[in-house]
Coordinates of C-alpha atoms in Angstrom, one line a residue:
Chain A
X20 CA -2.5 -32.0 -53.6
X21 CA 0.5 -29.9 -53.1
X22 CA 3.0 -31.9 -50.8
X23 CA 6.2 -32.2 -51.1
X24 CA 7.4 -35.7 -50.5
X25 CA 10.8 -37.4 -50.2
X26 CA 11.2 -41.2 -50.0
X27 CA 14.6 -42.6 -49.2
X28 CA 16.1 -39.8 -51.2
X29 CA 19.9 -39.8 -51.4
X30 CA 22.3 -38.0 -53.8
X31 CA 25.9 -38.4 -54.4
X32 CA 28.7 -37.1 -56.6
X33 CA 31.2 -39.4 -57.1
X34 CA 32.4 -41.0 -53.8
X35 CA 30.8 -37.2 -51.9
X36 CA 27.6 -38.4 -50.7
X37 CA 25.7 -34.7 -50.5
X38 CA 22.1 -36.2 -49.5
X39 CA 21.8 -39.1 -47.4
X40 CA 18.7 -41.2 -47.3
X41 CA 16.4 -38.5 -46.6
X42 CA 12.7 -39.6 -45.9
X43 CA 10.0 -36.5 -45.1
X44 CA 6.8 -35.3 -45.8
X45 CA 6.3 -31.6 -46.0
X46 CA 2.5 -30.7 -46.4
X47 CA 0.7 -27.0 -46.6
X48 CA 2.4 -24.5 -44.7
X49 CA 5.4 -23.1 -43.7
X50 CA 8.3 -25.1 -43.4
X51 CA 12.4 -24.7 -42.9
X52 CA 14.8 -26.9 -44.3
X53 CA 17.4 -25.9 -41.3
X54 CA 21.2 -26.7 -41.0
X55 CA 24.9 -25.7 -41.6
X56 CA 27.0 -24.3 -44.4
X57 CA 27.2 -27.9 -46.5
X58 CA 25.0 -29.4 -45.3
X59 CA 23.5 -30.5 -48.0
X60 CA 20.7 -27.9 -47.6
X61 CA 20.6 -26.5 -51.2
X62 CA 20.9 -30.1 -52.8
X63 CA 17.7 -31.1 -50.9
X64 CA 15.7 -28.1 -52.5
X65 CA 17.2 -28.7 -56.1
X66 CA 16.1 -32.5 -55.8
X67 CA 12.5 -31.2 -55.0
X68 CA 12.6 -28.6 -57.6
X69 CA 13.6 -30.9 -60.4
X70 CA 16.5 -29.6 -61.1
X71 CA 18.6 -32.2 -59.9
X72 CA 17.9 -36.3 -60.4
X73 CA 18.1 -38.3 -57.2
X74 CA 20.9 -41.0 -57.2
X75 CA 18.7 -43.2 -55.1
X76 CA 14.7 -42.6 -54.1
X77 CA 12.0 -40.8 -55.0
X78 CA 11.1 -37.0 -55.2
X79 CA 6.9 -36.5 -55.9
X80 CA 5.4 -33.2 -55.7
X81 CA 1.8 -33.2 -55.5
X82 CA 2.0 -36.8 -56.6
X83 CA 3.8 -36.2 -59.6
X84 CA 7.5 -36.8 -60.0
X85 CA 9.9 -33.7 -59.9
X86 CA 12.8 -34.8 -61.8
X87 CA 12.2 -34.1 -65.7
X88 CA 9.1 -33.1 -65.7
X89 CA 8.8 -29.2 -67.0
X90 CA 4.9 -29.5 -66.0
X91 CA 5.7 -29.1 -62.6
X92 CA 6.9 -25.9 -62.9
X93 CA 2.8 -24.8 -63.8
X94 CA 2.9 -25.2 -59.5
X95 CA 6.2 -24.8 -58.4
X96 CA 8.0 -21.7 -57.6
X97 CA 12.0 -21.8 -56.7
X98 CA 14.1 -18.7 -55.8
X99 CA 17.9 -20.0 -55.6
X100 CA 20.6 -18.8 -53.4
X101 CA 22.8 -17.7 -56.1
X102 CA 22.3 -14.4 -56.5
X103 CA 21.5 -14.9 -60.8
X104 CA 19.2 -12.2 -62.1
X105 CA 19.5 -10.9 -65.7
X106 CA 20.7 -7.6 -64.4
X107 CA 20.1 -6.1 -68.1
X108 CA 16.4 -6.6 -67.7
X109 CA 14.2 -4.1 -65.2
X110 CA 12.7 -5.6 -62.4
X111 CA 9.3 -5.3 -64.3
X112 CA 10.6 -6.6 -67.7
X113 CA 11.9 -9.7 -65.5
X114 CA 9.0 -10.3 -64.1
X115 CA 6.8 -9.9 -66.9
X116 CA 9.2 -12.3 -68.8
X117 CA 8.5 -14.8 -66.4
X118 CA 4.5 -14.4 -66.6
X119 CA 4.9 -14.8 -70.4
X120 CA 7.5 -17.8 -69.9
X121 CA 4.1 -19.2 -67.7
X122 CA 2.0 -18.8 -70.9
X123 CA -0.4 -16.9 -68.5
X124 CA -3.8 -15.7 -69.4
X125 CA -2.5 -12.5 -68.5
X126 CA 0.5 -11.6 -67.7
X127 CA 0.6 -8.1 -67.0
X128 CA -1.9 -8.2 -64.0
X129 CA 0.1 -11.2 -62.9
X130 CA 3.1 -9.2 -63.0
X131 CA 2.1 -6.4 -61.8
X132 CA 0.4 -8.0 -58.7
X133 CA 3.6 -10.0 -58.0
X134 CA 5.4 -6.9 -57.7
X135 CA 2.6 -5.5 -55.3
X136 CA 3.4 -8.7 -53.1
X137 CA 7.0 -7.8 -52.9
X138 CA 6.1 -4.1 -52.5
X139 CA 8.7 -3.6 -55.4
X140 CA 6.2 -1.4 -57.6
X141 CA 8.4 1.8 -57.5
X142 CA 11.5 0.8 -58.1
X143 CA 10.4 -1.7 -61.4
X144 CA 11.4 0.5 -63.8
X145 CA 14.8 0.2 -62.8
X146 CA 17.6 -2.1 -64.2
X147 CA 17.7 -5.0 -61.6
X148 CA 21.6 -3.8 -61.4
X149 CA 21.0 -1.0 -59.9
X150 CA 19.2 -2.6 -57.4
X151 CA 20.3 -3.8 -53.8
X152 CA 21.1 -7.2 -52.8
X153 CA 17.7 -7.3 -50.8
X154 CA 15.8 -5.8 -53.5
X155 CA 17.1 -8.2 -56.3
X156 CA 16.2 -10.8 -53.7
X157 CA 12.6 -9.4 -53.7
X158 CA 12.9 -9.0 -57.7
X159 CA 13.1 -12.9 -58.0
X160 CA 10.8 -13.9 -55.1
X161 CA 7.9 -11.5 -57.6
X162 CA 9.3 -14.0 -60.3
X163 CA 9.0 -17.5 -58.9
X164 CA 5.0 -15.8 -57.5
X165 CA 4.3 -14.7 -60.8
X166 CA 1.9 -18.2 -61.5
X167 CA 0.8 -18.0 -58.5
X168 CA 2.2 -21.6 -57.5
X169 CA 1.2 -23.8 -54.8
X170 CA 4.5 -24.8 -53.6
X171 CA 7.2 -22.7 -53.5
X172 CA 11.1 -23.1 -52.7
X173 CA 13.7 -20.8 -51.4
X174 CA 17.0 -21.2 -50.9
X175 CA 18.5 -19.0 -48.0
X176 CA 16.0 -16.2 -48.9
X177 CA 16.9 -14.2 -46.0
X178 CA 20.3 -13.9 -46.9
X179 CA 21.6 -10.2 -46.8
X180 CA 18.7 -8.6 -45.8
X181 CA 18.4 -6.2 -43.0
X182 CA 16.3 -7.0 -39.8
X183 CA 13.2 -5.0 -41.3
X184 CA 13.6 -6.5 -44.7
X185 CA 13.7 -10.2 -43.2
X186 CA 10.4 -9.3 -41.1
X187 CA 8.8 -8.4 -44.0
X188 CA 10.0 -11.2 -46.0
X189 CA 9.3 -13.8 -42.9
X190 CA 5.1 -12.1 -42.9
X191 CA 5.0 -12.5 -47.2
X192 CA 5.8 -16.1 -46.4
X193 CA 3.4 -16.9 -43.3
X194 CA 0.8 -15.0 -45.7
X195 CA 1.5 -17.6 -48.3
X196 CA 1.4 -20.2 -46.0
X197 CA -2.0 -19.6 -44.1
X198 CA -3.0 -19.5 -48.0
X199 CA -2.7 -22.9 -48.2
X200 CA 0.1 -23.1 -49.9
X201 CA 3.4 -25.1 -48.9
X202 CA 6.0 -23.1 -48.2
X203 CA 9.8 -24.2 -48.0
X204 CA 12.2 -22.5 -47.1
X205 CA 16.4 -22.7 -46.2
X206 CA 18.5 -21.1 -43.2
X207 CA 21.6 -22.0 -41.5
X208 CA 20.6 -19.7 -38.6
X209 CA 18.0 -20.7 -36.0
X210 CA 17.4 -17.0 -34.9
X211 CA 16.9 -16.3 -38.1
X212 CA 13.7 -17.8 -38.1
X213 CA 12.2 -16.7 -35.1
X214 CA 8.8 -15.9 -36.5
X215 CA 8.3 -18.9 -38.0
X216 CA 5.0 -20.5 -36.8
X217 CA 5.7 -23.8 -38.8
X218 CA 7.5 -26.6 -38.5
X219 CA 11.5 -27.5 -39.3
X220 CA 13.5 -30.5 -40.5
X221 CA 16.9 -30.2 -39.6
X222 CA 19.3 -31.3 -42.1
X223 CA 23.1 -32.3 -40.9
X224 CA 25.5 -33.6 -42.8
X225 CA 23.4 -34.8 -45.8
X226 CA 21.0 -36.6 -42.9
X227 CA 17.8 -35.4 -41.9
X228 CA 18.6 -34.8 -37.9
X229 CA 15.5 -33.5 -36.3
X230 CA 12.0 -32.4 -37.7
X231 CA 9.1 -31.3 -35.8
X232 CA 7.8 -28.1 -34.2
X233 CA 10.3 -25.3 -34.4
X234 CA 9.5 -24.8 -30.3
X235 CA 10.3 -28.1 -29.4
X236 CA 13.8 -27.9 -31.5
X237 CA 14.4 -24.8 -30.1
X238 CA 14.2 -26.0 -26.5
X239 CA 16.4 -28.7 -27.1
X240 CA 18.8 -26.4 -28.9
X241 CA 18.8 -24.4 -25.6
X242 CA 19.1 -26.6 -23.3
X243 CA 21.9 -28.5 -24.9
X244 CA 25.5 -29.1 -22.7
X245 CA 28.0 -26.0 -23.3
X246 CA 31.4 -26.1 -22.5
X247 CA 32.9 -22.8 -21.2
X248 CA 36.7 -21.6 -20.9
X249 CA 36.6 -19.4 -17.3
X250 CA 39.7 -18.2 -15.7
X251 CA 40.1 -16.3 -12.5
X252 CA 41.9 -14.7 -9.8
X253 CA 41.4 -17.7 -8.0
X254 CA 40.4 -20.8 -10.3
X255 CA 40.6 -23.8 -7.6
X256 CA 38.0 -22.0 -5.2
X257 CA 36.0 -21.1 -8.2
X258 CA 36.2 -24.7 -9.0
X259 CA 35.3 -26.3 -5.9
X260 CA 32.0 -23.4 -5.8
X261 CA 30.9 -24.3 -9.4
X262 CA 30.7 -27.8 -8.7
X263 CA 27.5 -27.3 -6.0
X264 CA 25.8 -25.7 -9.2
X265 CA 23.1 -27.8 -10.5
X266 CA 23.6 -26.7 -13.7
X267 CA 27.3 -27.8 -13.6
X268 CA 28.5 -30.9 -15.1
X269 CA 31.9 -31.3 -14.7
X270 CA 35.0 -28.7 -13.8
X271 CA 38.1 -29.9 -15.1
X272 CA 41.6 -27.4 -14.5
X273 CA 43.7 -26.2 -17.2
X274 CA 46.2 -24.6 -18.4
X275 CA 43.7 -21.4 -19.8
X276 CA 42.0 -21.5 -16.5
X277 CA 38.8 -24.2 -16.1
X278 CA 36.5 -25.7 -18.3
X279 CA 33.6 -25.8 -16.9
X280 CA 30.9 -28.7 -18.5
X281 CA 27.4 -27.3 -17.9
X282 CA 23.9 -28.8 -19.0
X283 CA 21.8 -25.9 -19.0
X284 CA 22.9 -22.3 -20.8
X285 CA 20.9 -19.7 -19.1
X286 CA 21.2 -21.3 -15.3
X287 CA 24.7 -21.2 -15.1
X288 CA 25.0 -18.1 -16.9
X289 CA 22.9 -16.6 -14.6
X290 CA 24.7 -18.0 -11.5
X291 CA 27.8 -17.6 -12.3
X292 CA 28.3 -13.8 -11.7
X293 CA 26.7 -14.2 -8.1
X294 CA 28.9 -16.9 -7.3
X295 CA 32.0 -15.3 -8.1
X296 CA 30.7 -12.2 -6.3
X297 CA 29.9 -13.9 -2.7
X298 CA 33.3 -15.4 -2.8
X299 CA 35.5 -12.4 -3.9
X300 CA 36.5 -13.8 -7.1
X301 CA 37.4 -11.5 -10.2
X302 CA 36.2 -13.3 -13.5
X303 CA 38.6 -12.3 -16.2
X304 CA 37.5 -14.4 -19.3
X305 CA 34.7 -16.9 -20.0
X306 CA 34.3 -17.9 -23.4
X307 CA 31.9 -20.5 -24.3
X308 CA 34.4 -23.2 -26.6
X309 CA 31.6 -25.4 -28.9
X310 CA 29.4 -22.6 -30.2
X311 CA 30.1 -23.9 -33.9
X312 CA 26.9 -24.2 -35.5
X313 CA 28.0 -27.9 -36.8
X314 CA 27.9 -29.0 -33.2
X315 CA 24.8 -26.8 -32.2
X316 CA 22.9 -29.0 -35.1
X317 CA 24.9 -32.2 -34.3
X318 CA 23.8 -32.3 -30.9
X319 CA 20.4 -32.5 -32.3
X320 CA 21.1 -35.8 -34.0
X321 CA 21.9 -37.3 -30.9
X322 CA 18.7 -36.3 -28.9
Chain C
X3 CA 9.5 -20.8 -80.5
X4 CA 8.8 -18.8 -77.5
X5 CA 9.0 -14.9 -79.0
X6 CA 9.7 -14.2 -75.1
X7 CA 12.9 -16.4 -75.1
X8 CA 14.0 -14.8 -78.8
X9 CA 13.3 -11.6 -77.6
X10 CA 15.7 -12.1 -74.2
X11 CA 18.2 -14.0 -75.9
X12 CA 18.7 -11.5 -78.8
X13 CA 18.9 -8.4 -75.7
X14 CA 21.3 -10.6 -74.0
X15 CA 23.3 -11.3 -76.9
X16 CA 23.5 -7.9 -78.5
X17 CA 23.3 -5.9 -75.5
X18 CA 26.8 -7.2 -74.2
X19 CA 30.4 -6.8 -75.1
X20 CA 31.1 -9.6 -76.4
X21 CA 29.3 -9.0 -79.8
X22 CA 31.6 -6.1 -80.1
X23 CA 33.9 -9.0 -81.1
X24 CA 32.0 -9.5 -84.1
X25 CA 33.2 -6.1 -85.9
X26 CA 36.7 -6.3 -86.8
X27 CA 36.4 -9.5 -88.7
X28 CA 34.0 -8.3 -91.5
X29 CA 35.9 -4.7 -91.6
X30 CA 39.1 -6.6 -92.7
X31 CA 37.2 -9.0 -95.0
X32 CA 35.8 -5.9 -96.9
X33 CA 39.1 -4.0 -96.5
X34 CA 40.9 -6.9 -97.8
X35 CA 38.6 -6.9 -101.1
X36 CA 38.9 -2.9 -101.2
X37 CA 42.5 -3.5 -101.5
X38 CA 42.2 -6.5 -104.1
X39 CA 40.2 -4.4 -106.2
X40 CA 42.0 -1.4 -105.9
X41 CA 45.6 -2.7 -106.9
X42 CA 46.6 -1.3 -110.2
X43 CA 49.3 -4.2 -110.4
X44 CA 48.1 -5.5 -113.9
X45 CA 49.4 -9.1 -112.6
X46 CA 47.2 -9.1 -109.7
X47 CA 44.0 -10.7 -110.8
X48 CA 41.1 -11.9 -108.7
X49 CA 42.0 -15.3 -108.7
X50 CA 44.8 -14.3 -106.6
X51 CA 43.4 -12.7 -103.6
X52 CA 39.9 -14.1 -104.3
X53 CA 40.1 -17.4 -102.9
X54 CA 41.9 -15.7 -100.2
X55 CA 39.5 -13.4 -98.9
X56 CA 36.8 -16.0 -100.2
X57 CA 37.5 -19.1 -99.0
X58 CA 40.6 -19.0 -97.0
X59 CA 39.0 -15.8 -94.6
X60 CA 35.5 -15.7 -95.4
X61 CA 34.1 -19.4 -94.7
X62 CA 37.1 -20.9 -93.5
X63 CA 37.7 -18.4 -90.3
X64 CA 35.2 -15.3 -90.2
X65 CA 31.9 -18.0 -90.4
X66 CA 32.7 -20.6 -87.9
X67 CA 34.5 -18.2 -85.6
X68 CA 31.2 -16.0 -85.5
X69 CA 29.3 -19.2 -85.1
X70 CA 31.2 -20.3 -81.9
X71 CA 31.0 -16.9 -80.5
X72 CA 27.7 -16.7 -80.9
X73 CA 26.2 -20.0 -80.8
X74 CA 28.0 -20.5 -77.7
X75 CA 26.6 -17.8 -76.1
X76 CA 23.2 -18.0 -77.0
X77 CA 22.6 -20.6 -73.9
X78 CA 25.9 -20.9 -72.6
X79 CA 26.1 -17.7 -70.9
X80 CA 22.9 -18.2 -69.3
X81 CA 24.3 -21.3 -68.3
X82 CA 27.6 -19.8 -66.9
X83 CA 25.7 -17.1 -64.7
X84 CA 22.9 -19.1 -63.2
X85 CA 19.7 -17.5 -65.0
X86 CA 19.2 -20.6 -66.5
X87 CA 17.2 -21.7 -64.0
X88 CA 14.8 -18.9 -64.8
X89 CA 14.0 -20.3 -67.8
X90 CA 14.0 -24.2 -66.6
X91 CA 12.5 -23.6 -64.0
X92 CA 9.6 -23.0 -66.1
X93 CA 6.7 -25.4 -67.7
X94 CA 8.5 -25.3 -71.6
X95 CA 9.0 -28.0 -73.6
X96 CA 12.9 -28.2 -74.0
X97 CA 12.7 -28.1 -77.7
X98 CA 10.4 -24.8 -77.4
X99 CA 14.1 -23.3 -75.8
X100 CA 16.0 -25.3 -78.0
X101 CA 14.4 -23.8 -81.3
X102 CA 14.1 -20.4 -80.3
X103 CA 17.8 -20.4 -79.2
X104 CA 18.9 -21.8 -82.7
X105 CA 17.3 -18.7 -84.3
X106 CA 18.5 -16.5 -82.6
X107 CA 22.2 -18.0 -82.8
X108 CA 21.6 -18.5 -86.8
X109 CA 20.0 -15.1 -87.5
X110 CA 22.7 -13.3 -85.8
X111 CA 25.3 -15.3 -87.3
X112 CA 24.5 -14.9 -90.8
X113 CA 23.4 -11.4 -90.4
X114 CA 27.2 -10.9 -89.5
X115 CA 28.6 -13.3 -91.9
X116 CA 26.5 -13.4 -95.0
X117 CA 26.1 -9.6 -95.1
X118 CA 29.8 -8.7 -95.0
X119 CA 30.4 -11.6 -97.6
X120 CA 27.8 -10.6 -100.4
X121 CA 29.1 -6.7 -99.8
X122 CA 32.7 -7.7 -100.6
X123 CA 31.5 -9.9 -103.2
X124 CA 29.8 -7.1 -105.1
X125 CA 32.4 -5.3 -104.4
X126 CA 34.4 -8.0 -106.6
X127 CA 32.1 -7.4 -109.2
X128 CA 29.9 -10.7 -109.1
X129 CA 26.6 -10.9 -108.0
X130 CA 26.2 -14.4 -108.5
X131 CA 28.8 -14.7 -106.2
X132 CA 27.0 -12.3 -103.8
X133 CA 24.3 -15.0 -103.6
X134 CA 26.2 -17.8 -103.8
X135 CA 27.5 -17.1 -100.8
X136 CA 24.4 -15.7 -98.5
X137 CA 22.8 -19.2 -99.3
X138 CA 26.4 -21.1 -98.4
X139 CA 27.0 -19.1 -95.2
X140 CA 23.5 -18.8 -94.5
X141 CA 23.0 -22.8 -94.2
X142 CA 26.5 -23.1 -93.1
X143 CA 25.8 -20.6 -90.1
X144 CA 22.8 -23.1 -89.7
X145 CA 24.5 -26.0 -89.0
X146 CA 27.1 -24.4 -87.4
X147 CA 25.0 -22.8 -84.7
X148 CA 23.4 -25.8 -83.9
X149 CA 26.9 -27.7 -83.6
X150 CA 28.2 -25.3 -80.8
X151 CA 24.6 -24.3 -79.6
X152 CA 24.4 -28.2 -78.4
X153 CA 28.3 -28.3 -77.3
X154 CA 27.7 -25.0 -74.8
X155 CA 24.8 -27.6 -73.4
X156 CA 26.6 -31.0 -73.2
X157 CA 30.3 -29.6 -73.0
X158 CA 31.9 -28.6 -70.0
X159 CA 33.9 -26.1 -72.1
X160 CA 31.9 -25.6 -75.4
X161 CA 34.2 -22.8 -76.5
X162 CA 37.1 -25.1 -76.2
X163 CA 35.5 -28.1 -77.8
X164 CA 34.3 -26.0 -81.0
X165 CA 37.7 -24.4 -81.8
X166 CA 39.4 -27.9 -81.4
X167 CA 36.7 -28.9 -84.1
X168 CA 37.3 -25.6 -86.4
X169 CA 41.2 -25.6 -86.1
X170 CA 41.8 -29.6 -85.9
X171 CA 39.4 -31.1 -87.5
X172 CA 38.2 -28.7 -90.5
X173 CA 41.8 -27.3 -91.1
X174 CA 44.4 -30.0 -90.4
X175 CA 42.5 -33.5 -90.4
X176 CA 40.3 -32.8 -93.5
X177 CA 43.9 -31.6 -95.5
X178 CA 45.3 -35.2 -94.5
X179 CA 42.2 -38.1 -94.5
X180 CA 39.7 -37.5 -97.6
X181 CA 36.6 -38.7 -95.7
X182 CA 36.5 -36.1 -92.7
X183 CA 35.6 -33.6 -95.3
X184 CA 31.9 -34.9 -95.2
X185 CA 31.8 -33.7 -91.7
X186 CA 33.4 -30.0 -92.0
X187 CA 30.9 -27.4 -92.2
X188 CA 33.0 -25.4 -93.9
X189 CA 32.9 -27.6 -96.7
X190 CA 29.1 -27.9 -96.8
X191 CA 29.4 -24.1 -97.0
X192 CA 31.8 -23.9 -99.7
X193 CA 30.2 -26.5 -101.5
X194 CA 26.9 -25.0 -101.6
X195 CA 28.2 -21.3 -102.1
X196 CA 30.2 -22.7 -105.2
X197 CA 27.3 -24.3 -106.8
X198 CA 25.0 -21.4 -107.0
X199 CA 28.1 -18.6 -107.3
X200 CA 29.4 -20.7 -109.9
X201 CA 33.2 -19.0 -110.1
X202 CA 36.6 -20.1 -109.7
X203 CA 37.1 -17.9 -106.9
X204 CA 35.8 -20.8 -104.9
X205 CA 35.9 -24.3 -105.1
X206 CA 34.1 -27.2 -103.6
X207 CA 35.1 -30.8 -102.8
X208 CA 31.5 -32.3 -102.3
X209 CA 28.6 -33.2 -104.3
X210 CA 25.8 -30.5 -103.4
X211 CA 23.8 -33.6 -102.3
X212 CA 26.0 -34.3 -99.9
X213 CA 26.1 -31.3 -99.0
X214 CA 22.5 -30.5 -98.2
X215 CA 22.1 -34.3 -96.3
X216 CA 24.9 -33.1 -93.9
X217 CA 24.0 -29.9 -93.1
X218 CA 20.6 -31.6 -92.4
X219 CA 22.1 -34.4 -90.4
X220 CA 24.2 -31.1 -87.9
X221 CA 21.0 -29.4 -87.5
X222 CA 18.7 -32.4 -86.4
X223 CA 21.6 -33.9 -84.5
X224 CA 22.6 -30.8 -82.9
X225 CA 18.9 -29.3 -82.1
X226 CA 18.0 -33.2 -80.7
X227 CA 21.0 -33.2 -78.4
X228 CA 20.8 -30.3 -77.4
X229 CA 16.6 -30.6 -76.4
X230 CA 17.3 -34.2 -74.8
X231 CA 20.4 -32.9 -72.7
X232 CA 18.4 -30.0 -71.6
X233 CA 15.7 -32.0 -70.5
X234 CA 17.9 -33.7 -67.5
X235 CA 19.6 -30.8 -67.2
X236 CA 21.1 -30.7 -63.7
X237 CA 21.9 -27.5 -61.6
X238 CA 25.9 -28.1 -60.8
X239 CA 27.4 -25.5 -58.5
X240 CA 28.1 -25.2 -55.0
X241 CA 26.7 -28.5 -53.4
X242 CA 25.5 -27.4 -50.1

């Protein structure tokens, strides 16, 4: 009863088109909504949260509709990227607002048992402006809990935390998810979500571009053609050695030193070295020239 | 009403700067009066400086000023700062918001409207007056609030929008064509405030029927747009 479905779903505003046609079906679990700055990542997750209509297609949560329909919110949670907290309120008054706001039975030990979840007990009784980024972060995660909802949103969550802060934040959320609940959440850095044991639908450009097992993507973001920038004490002979590398593609000269096309990342790193090595050759720059995350995730709409 | 919601909205409200604004306006309005009262010019009668501080300060200025800063604020800064999606993001009925916005907006308006009003008006020696002019502001702040209450949802710049009404419409247009009258609060308020102070320290342009029926009219319209706009309220902001 709790997936979150998207059928032809696009979304424009005025002649920008943010969300294009976007089809998917994300059921119990964890899930991330992957892809770069503008991609139209954050639009995605306000369309399923109800807090934006769709120009064109259909949002249903749980079978109901999410645009205009405050009901919802009884089973949806949504922590936004924008850092927005009433910084007047403590971290327990905020919370406790929200379990009220829920019309809970009880919404003290609903409170204070979202707090627990974000391990934010000691600190409640502090004005969330005191607080860190990380721990205002945690602050409104304990909010959107508060109801204990069965699907719950979050928009870049891991944003400004430290390493340990993200592990714990990445275990709350696999937690929720073996709970049965569906979990979605928002990144523009693969590595970022390491951990994950879920599934990922990669967003590019308004378009969904891959979605499937985060493995699988992984590989294929891996394993995807680089171009390198290598100069050299010696750059012909370095070119005419590269190109009886398998893992080489192409060698092309110019004026920087070679580019060197390769299909496979950590082959020709590896060689590389050796190469230059057996034949005397000093390396003295390789820079790899497409590591822009916009082509990293528009390769994938190609494969 | 949501008590929770009141509750926020009046810490919000009273807890920032902003309502620091609110002071000055009523210290000259009872300073003014002081002076009026004071003046040991026998040719300086309270019909000179009463309509003045009255009328002229009083409803025309202090009241709808105080209603735009606050009425606009009630949501509005929510709005501006993002924590609206706290509270939409939660299973309310929009008019549950709507309503307990409004009371806040109107008992903080006429708390620092009506109060300052009746003091200067004792002051002035007339209780009638006094209570003339709670019940004008208090139904005037009504209507009021739930004017710019629904502008801070529906206008892109509410602030704006409501001193265009205040300045253009209730001060210049309503001096020139007859008919915009019916549609200035300020002259519901006046109207109202005359009729039960019953001095020539103020005077009205509208039957008190009238009166009553538009104030009505600003507070249904205004609560109504506001709870349908509200309900397809959409998140704008960064697009990505």
């Amino acid at each position: 009863m709790n997936t979150v479905e998207l059928a032809g779903v696009s979304r424009w505003y005025g002649n920008v088109v943010a969300v294009n046609d976007v089809t998917l079906s994300i059921g119990p679990g964890l899930t991330g909504l992957l892809g770069p700055n503008g991609a139209g990542k954050t639009t995605v997750l306000h369309l399923m949260a109800g807090l934006l209509a769709p120009s064109q297609g259909k949002v249903v949560i749980g079978g109901e509709p999410a645009w205009a329909n405050p009901a919802l919110y009884r089973k949806l949670g949504l922590v936004t990227e924008r850092e927005s907290v009433p910084g007047f309120l403590t971290a327990w008054e905020f919370v406790l607002a929200s379990a009220k706001l829920h019309k809970l039975p009880d919404p003290t030990a609903a409170a204070r048992a979202a707090l627990d979840v974000v391990d934010l007990r000691d600190a409640q009784d502090r004005r969330i402006s005191t607080y860190s980024k990380g721990m205002r972060q945690r602050s409104r995660v304990a909010a959107a809990l508060v109801h204990d909802p069965d699907v719950l949103l979050l928009d870049e969550p891991f944003n400004g935390m430290d390493p340990r802060q993200r592990m714990q934040m990445m275990q709350l959320l696999d937690r929720m998810a073996e709970e049965g609940r569906t979990i979605v959440f928002s990144s523009h850095i693969l590595e970022e979500v390491e951990q994950l044991s879920g599934t990922v639908q990669v967003i590019v450009a308004g378009r969904l571009a891959a979605s499937g097992d985060y493995r699988h993507i992984r590989r294929l973001m891996t394993t995807r053609p680089h171009v390198f920038t290598i100069a050299s004490s010696d750059d012909r002979l370095l070119a005419t050695a590269l190109m009886g590398e398998p893992s080489v593609s192409g060698v092309s000269l110019a004026e920087a030193g070679l580019q060197v096309h390769t299909s496979d990342y950590g082959a020709f790193t590896r060689a590389l070295a050796k190469l230059a090595k057996a034949r005397d050759i000093r390396l003295t720059t390789i820079l790899p020239s497409d590591e822009s995350l916009e082509k990293v995730f528009s390769y994938l709409v190609t494969t | 009403m949501n008590p929770t919601i009141i509750r926020l909205t009046a810490r919000a409200l009273l807890g920032r700067r902003r309502v620091l604004l609110l002071l000055p306006m009523p210290i000259v309005l009872i300073g003014l009066t002081l002076l009026g009262v004071s003046s040991e010019d026998e040719y300086v009668t309270p019909s000179d400086w009463g309509p003045l501080v009255f009328s002229n300060l009083g409803l025309a200025v202090i009241l709808p000023l105080t209603a735009l800063i606050v009425g606009s604020s009630v949501l509005g800064l929510e709005i501006d700062d993002g924590t609206i999606t706290h509270l939409i993001t939660k299973p309310l009925p929009r008019s549950e918001i709507i309503l307990s916005k409004l009371l806040v907006a109107w008992l903080v308006t006429t708390g620092a409207t009506a109060l300052p009003l009746a003091v200067a008006a004792v002051i002035a020696g007339s209780g009638t007056l006094a209570v003339g002019l709670v019940v004008g502001t208090a139904l005037g702040a009504l209507a009021y609030s739930a004017l710019f209450l629904a502008l801070s949802v529906m206008a892109k710049r509410p602030v704006a929008v409501g001193l265009i009404y205040i300045v253009l419409w209730e001060n210049l247009l309503v001096s020139f064509v007859d008919g915009a009258r019916v549609f200035s609060i300020r002259q519901h308020a006046t109207t109202i405030a005359d009729a039960i102070g019953d001095t020539p320290l103020i005077s009205s342009t509208l039957s008190v029927p009238t009166a009553l029926i538009m104030v009505s009219v600003f507070v249904v319209a205004g609560t109504v747009g506001a709870t349908r706009r509200l309900r397809s309220f959409a998140l704008t902001g960064e697009a990505n």
